[in-house]
Coordinates of C-alpha atoms (C1' of nucleotides) in Angstrom, one line a residue:
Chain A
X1 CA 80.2 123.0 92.9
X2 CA 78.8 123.6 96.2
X3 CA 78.5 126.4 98.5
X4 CA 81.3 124.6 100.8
X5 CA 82.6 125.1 104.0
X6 CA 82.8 128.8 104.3
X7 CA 79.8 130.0 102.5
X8 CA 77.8 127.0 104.7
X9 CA 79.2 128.7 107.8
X10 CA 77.7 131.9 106.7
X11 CA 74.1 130.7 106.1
X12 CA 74.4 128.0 109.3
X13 CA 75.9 131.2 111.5
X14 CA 72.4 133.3 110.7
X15 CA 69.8 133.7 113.6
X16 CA 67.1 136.1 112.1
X17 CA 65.5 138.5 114.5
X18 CA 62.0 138.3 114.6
X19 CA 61.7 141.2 116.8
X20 CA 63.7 144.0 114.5
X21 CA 62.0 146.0 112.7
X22 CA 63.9 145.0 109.2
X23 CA 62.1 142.9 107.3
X24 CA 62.8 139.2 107.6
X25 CA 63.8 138.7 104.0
X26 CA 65.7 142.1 104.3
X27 CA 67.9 140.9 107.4
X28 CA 68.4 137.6 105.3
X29 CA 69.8 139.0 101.9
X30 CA 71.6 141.6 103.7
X31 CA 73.5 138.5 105.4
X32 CA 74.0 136.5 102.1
X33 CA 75.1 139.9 100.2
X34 CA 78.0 140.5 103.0
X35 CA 78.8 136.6 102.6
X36 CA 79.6 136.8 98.8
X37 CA 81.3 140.7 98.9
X38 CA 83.4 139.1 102.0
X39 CA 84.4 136.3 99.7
X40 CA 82.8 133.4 102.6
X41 CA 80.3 132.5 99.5
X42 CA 82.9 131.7 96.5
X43 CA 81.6 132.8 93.0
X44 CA 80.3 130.3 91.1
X45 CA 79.4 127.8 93.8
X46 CA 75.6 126.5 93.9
X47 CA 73.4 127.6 97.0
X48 CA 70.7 124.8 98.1
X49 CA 67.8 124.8 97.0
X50 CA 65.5 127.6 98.4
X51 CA 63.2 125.1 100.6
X52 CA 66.6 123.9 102.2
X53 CA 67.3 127.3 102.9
X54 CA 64.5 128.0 104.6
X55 CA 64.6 125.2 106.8
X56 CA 67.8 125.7 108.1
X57 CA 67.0 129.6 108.4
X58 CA 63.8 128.9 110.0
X59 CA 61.8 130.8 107.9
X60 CA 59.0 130.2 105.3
X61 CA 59.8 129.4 101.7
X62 CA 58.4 132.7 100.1
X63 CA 60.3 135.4 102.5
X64 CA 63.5 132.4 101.6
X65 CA 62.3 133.5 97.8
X66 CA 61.9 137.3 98.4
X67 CA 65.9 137.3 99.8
X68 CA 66.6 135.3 96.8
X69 CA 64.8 137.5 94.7
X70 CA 66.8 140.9 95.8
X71 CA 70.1 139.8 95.7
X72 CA 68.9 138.6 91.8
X73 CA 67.5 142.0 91.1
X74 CA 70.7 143.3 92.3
X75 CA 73.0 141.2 90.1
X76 CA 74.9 139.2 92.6
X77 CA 73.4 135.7 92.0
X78 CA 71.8 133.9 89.0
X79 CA 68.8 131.8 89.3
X80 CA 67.6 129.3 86.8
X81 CA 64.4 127.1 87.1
X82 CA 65.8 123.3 86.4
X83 CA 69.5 123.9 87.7
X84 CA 70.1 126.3 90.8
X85 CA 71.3 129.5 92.7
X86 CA 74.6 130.1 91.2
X87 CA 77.0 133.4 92.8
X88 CA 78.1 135.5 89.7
X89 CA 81.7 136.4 89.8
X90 CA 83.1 139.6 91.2
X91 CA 84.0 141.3 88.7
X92 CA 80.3 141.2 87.3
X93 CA 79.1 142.9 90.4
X94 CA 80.1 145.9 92.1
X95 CA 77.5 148.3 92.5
X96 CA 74.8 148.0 90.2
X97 CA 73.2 151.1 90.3
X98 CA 73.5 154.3 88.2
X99 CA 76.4 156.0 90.4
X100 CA 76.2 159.4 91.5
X101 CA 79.0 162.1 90.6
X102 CA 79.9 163.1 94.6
X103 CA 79.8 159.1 95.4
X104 CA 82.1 158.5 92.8
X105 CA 84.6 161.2 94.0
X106 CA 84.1 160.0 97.5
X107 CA 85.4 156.4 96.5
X108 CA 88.0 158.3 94.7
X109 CA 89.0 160.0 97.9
X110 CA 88.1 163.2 96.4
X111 CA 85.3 165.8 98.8
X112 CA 84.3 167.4 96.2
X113 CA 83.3 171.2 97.0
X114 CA 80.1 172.8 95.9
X115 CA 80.2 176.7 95.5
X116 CA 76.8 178.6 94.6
X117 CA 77.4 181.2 91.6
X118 CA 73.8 182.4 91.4
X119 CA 71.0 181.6 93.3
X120 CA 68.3 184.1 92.1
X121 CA 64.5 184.6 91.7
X122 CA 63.5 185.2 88.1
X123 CA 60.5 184.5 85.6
X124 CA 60.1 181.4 83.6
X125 CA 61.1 182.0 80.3
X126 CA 59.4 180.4 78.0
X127 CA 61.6 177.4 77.2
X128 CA 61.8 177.3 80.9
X129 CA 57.8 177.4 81.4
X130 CA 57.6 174.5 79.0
X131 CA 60.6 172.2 80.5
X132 CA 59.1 172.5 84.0
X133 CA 55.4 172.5 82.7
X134 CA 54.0 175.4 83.8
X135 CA 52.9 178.8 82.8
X136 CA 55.5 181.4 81.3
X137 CA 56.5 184.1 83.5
X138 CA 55.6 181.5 86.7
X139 CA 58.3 182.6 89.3
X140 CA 61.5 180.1 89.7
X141 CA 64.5 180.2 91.2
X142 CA 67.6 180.0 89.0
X143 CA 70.6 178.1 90.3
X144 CA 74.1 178.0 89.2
X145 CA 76.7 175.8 91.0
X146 CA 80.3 174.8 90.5
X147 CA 81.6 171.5 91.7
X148 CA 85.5 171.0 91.9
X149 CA 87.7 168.7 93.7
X150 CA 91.0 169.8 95.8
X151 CA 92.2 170.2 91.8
X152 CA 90.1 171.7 89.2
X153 CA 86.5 172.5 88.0
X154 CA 84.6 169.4 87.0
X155 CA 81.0 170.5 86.9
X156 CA 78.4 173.4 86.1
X157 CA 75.6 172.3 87.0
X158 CA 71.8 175.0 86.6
X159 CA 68.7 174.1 88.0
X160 CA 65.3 175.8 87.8
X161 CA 63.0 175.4 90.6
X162 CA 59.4 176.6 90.9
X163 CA 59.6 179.2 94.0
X164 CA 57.1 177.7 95.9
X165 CA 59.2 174.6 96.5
X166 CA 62.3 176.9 97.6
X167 CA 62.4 177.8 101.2
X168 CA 66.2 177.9 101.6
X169 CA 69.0 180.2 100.4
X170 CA 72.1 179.6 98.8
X171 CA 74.6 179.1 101.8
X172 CA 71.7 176.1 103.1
X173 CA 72.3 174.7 99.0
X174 CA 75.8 174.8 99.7
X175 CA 75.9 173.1 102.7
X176 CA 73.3 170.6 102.2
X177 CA 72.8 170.1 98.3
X178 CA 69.4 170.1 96.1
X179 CA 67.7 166.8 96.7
X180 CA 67.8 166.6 100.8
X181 CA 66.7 170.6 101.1
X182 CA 63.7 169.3 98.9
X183 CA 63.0 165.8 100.8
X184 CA 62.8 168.0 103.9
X185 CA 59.9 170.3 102.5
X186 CA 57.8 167.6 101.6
X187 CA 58.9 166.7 98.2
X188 CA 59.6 162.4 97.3
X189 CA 61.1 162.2 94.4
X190 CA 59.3 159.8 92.0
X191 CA 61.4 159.7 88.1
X192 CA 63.3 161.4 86.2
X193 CA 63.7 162.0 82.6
X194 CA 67.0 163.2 81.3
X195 CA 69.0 163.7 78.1
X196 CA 72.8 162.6 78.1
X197 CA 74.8 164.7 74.9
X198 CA 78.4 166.6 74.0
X199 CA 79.1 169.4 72.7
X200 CA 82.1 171.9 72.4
X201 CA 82.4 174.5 75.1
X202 CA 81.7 178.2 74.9
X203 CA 84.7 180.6 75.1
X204 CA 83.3 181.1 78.6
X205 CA 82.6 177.9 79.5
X206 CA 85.9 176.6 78.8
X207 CA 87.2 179.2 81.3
X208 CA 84.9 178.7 83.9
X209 CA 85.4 174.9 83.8
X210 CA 89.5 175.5 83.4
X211 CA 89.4 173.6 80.2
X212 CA 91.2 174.2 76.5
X213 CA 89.6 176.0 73.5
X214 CA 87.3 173.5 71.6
X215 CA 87.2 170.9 74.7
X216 CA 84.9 168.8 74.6
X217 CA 82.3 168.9 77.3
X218 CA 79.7 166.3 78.6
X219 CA 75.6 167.2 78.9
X220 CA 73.3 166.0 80.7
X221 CA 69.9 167.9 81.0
X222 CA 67.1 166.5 83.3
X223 CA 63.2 167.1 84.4
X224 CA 62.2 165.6 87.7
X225 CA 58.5 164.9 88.5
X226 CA 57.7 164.1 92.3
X227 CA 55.0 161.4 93.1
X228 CA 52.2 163.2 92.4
X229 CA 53.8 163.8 89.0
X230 CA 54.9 167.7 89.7
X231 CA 57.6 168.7 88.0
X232 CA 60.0 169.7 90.5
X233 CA 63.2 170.8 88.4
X234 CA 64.9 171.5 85.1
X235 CA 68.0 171.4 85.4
X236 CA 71.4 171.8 82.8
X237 CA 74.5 170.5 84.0
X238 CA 77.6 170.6 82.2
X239 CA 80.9 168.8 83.0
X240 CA 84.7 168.8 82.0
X241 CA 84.7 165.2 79.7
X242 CA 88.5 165.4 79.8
X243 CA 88.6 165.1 83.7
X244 CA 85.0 163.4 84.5
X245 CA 83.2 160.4 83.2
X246 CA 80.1 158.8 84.0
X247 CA 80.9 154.9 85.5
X248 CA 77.5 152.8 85.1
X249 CA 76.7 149.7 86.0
X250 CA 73.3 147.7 84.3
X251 CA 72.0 144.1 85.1
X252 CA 70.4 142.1 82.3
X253 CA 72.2 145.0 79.8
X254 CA 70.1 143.2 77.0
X255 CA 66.7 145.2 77.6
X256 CA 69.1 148.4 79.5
X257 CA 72.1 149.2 77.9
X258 CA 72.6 152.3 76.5
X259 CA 73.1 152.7 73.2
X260 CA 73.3 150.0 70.5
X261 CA 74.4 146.4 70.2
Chain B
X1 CA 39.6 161.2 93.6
X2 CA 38.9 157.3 93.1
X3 CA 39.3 155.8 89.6
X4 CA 36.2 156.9 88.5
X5 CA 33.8 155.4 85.3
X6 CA 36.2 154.6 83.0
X7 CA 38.5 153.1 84.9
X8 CA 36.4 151.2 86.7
X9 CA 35.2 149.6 83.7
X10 CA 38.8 148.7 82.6
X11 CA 39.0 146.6 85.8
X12 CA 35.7 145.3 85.8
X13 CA 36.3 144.1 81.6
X14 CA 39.1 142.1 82.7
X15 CA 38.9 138.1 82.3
X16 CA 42.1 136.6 83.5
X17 CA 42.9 133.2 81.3
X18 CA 44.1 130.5 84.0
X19 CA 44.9 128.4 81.2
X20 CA 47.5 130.9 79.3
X21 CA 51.3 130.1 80.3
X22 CA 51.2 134.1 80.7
X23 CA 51.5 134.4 84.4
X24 CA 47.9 135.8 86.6
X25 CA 50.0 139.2 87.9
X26 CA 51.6 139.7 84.4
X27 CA 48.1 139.5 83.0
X28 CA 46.6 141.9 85.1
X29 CA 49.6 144.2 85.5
X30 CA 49.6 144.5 81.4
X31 CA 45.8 145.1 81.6
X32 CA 45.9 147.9 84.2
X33 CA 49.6 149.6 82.3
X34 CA 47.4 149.5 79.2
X35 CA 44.0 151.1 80.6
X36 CA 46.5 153.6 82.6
X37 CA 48.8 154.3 79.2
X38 CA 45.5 154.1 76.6
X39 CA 44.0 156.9 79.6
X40 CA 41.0 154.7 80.8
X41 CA 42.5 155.0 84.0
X42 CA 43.3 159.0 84.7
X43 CA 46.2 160.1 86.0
X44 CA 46.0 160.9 89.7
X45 CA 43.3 158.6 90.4
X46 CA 43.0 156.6 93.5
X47 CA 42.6 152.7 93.3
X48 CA 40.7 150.5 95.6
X49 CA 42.7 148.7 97.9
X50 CA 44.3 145.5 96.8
X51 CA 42.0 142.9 98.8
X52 CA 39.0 144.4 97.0
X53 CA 40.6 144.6 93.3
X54 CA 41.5 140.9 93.9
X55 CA 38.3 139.5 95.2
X56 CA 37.0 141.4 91.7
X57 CA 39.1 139.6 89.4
X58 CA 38.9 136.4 90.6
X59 CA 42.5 136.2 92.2
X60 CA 44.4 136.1 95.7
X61 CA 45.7 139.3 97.3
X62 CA 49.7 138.2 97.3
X63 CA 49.1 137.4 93.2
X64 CA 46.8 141.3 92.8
X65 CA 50.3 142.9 94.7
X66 CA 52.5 141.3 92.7
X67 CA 50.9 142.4 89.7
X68 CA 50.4 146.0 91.4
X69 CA 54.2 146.0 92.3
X70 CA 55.3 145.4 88.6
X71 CA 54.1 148.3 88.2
X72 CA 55.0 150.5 90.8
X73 CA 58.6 149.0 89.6
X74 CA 58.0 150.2 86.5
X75 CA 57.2 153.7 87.7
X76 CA 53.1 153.5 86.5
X77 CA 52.1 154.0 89.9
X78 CA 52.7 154.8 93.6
X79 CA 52.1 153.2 96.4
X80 CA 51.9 154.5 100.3
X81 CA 51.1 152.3 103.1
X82 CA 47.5 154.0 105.2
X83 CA 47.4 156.1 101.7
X84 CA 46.3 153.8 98.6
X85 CA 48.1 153.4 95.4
X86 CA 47.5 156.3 92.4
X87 CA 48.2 156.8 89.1
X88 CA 51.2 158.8 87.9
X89 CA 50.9 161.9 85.5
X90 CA 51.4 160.7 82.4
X91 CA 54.5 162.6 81.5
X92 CA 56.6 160.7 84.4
X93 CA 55.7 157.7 82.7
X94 CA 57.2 156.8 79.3
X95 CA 59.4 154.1 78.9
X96 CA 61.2 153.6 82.0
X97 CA 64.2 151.9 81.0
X98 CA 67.4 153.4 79.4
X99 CA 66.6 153.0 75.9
X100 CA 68.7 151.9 73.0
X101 CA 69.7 153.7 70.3
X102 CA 68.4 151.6 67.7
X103 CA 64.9 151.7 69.5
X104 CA 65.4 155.6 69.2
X105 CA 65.4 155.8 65.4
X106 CA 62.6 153.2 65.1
X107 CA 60.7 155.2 67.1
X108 CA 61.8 158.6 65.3
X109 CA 60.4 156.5 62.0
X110 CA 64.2 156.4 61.0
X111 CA 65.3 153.1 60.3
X112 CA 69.1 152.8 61.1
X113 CA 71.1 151.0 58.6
X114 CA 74.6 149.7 59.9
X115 CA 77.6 148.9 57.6
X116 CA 80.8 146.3 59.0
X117 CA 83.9 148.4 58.1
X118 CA 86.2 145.4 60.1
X119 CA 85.5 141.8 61.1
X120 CA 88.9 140.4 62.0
X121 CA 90.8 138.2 64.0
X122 CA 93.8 139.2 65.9
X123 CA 95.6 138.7 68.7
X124 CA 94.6 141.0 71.8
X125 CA 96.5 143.3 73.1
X126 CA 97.5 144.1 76.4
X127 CA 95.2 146.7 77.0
X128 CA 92.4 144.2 75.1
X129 CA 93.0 141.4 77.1
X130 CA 93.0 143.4 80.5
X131 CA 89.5 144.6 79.4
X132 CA 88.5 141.2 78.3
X133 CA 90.1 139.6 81.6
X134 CA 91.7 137.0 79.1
X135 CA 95.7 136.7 78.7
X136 CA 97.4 138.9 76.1
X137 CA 97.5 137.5 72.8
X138 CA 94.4 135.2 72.9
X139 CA 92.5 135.5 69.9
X140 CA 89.8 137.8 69.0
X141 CA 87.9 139.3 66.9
X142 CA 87.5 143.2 66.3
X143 CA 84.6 144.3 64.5
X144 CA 84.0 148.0 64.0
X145 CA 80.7 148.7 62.6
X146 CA 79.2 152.5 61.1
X147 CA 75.2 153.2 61.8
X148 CA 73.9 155.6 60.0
X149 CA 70.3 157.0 59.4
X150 CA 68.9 157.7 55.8
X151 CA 70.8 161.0 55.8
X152 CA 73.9 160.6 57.8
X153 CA 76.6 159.0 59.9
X154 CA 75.6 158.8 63.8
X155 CA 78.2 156.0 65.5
X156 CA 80.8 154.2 64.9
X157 CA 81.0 151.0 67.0
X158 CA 83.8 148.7 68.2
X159 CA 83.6 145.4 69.4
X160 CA 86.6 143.3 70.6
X161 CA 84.9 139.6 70.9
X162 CA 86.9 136.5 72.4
X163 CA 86.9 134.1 69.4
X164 CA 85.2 131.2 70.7
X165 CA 82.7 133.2 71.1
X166 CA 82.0 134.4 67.6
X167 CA 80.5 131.9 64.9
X168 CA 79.1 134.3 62.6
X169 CA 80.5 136.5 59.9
X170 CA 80.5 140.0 59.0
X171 CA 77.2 139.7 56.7
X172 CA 75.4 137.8 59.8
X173 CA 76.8 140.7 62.2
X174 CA 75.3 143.1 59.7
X175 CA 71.7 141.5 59.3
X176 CA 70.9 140.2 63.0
X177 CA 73.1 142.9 65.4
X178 CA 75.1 141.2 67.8
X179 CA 73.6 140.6 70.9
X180 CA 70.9 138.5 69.1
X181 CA 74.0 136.5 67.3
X182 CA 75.2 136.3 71.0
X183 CA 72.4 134.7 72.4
X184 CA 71.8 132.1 69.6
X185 CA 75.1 130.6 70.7
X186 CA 73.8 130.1 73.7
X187 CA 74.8 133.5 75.9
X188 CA 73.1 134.6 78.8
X189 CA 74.0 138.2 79.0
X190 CA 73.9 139.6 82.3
X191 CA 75.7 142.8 83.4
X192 CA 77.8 145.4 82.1
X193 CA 79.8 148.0 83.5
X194 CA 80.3 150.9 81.1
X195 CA 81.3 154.4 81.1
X196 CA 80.2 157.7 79.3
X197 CA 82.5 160.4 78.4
X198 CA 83.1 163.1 75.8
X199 CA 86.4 164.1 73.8
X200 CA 87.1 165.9 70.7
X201 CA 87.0 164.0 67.3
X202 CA 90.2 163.5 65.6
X203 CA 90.5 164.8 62.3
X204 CA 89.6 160.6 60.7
X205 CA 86.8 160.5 63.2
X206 CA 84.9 163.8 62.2
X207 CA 85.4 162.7 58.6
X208 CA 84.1 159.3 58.8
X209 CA 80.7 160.6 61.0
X210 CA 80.6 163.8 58.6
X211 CA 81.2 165.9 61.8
X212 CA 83.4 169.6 61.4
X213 CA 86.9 170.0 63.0
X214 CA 86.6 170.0 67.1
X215 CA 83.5 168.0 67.1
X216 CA 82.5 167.0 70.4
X217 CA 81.7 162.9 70.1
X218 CA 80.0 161.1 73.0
X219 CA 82.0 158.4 73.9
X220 CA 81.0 154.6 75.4
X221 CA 83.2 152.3 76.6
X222 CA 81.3 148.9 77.8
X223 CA 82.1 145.4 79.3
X224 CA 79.8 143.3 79.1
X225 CA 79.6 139.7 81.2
X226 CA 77.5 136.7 81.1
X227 CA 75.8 134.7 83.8
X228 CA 78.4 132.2 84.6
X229 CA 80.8 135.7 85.3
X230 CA 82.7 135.4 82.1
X231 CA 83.7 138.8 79.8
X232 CA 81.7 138.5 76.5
X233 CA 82.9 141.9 75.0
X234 CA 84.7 145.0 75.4
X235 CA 83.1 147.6 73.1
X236 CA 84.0 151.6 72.6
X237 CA 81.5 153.6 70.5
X238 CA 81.8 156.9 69.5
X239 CA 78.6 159.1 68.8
X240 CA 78.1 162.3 66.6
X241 CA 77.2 164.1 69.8
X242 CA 75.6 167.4 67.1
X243 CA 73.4 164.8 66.5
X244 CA 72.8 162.3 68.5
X245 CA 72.0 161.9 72.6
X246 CA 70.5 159.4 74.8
X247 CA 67.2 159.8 75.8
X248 CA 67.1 158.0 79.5
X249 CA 64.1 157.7 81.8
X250 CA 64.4 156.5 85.6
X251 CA 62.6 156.1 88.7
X252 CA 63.1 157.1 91.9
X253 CA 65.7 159.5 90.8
X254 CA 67.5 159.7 94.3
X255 CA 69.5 156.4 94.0
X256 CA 69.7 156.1 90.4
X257 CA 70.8 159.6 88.7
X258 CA 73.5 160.1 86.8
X259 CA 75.7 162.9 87.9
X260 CA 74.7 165.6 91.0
X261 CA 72.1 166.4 93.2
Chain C
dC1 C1' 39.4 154.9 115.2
dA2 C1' 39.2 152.6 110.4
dG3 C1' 41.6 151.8 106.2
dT4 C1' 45.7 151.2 103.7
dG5 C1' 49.8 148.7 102.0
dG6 C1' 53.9 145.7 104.0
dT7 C1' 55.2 141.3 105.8
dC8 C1' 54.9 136.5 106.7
dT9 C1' 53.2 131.7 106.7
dA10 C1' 52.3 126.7 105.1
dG11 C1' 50.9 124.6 102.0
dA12 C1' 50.0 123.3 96.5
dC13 C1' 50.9 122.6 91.6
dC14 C1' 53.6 123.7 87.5
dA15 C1' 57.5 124.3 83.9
dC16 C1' 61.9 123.3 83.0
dA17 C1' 66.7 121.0 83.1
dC18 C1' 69.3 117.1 83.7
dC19 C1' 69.9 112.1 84.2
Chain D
dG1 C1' 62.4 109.8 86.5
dT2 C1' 64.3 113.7 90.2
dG3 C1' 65.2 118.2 91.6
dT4 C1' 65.1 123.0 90.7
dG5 C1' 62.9 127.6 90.7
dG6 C1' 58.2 130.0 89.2
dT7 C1' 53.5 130.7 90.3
dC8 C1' 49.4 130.8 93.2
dT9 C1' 46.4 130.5 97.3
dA10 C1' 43.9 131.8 101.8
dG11 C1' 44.6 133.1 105.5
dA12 C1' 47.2 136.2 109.5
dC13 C1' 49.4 140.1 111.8
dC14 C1' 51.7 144.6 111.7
dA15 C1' 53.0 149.7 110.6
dC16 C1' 51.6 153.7 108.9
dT17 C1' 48.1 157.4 107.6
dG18 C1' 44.3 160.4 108.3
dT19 C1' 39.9 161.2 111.1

DNA sequence: CAGTGGTCTAGACCACACC
DNA sequence: GTGTGGTCTAGACCACTGT
């Protein structure tokens, strides 16, 4: 099956820019990737080939390839040498990335609200020193937030930053969260390690997070290393499984899935 | 600091075999990952620019940036335009991908031994087939399956399989795994959208994974589709969360973390 | 300014799938 | 066979960085 009369309308309806300042192959899977979401590309039909496509685009066959290439990286189409570009079906797509926590209650309709419990200056312990790699008794900054919707507690979420990467207070981690107040000193983020368990709540915990005795409560502990390969934070979070899970979505799951098979 | 000696040498020893079906960048980018892994090539040290480190191996500059690109994908290196590209520190690197549990124990020198406790047809349900996307009562098969390590109960794993789809038995299942039965017949796995949670185990649960009363078990639901957009499986595993939890390495951490900033 | 990576081109040949 | 995507080349120009 073809691309037919729709999804040819969307590639024939394309005039690239060659002036922007998006990349050409950028502009053209951007236009593809609305095509198929919009449901002008079908699922399942068969693109022509990529020289075709590059023709009728006016553009060379390897930026053609690179717009291929992303929309393949991304999951939305299937490419195999001998047979064609085929669009995957929409179920199989949605977003492909790792989704965030505050994204997902966003969709949901949710604004999830962020309120700072501690936000204090304190000396690496040692189990701290040796999770952000650095020297016991190195000043950090302990941070303890609580993220609820309209509802209930769903998260308890600690970080430990080295204090000469904190040059905010707590009401500017409220307002703006962890990861921009650190993109505007300077830091990029590079990769991240983290650890995804369970475990039964403290006494405490269960209150704090407005959850039962013995509920079970998901954990997920990360170190994050800038691009220089600092580590910039330690962090603990804790949420409440019976009101949060984690919604992930893998391409190729064969070399990414979690778990076992 | 540029790559110094050592690293210099790596580059310089490298032969690339234009006769090998192994691809020029995939030769080269193995080479550099294992000078840069094996510590040939330090951590934070600066390479020469691209045109130059082709023109010494012998190849073009789009086939030296692809190989260069593999790795910055892979999180080995970083990149910045008018800067150069530099080695990571070593403990960013690691594996990069989500690992599998089975790839855990191997590498913990365990080797995981897994036991079918069901392999039988039935009918699905409704809540089966709406996972599957097939119509109620359209036959599958449910296979539950308990992995264990030398000592002691970690998951218990349930797979609901359409039954065209399975043309294996329980004693295949147990010797090959199922994604490698899978692809034998011919499927192209190719996303999966899954979900990770936590909940107390119920009192059959904690005995069969040799947990106490009000263990905390991590919980995975998966669906799991192939290339042409069909639903291969629907699986839900349960984990001894007291002794089990999922490593998981990323890169560039901003778009791809689970949970909140 | 000079040097870096990012983008783009117009060709070529190859490996693979289907007929 | 024919047609597909995968790889590779030898150039070119641009955007960004630090001096």
């Amino acid at each position: 099956m073809s691309l037919g009369p729709s999804g040819d309308a969307v590639i024939s309806s394309l005039r690239v820019d060659r002036n922007s300042p998006i990349p050409l192959y950028f502009q053209v899977a951007q236009h593809l990737e609305r095509g198929i979401t919009g449901g002008h590309i079908p699922p399942g039909s068969l693109f022509e080939n990529e020289i075709q496509l590059a023709v009728r685009l006016g553009i060379s066959r390897p930026t053609m390839r690179r717009a291929m290439q992303h929309l393949a990286d991304r999951g939305l189409i299937v490419r195999r040498r001998g047979i064609g570009t085929r669009v995957v079906q929409p179920k199989v797509r949605r977003s492909i990335e790792l989704t965030s926590l505050y994204d997902d209650l966003r969709q949901a309709g949710e604004v999830p609200r962020t309120r700072v419990l501690e936000f204090a200056e304190m000396a690496a312990s040692r189990e701290i020193a040796k999770r952000l790699a650095c020297g016991a008794g190195t000043p950090v900054v302990r941070m303890v937030r609580l993220r609820s919707t309209s509802v209930s507690p769903i998260a308890k979420m600690t970080n430990f930053i080295p204090s000469e990467l904190v040059d905010f207070d707590a009401s500017a981690l409220e307002a703006d969260g962890l990861y921009p107040l650190l993109r505007a000193r300077g830091v990029h983020l590079h990769a991240a390690t983290q650890s995804v368990g369970a475990r039964t709540a403290t006494g405490a915990e269960a209150e704090e997070l407005e959850e039962g005795r013995h509920a079970a409560l998901l954990t997920i502990t990360r170190t994050t290393f800038d691009d220089r390969g600092d580590t910039v934070e330690y962090a603990q979070h804790l949420y409440a499984a019976s009101r949060y899970s984690f919604e992930t979505h893998l391409v190729s799951p064969v070399s990414g899935t979690i778990g076992t098979y």
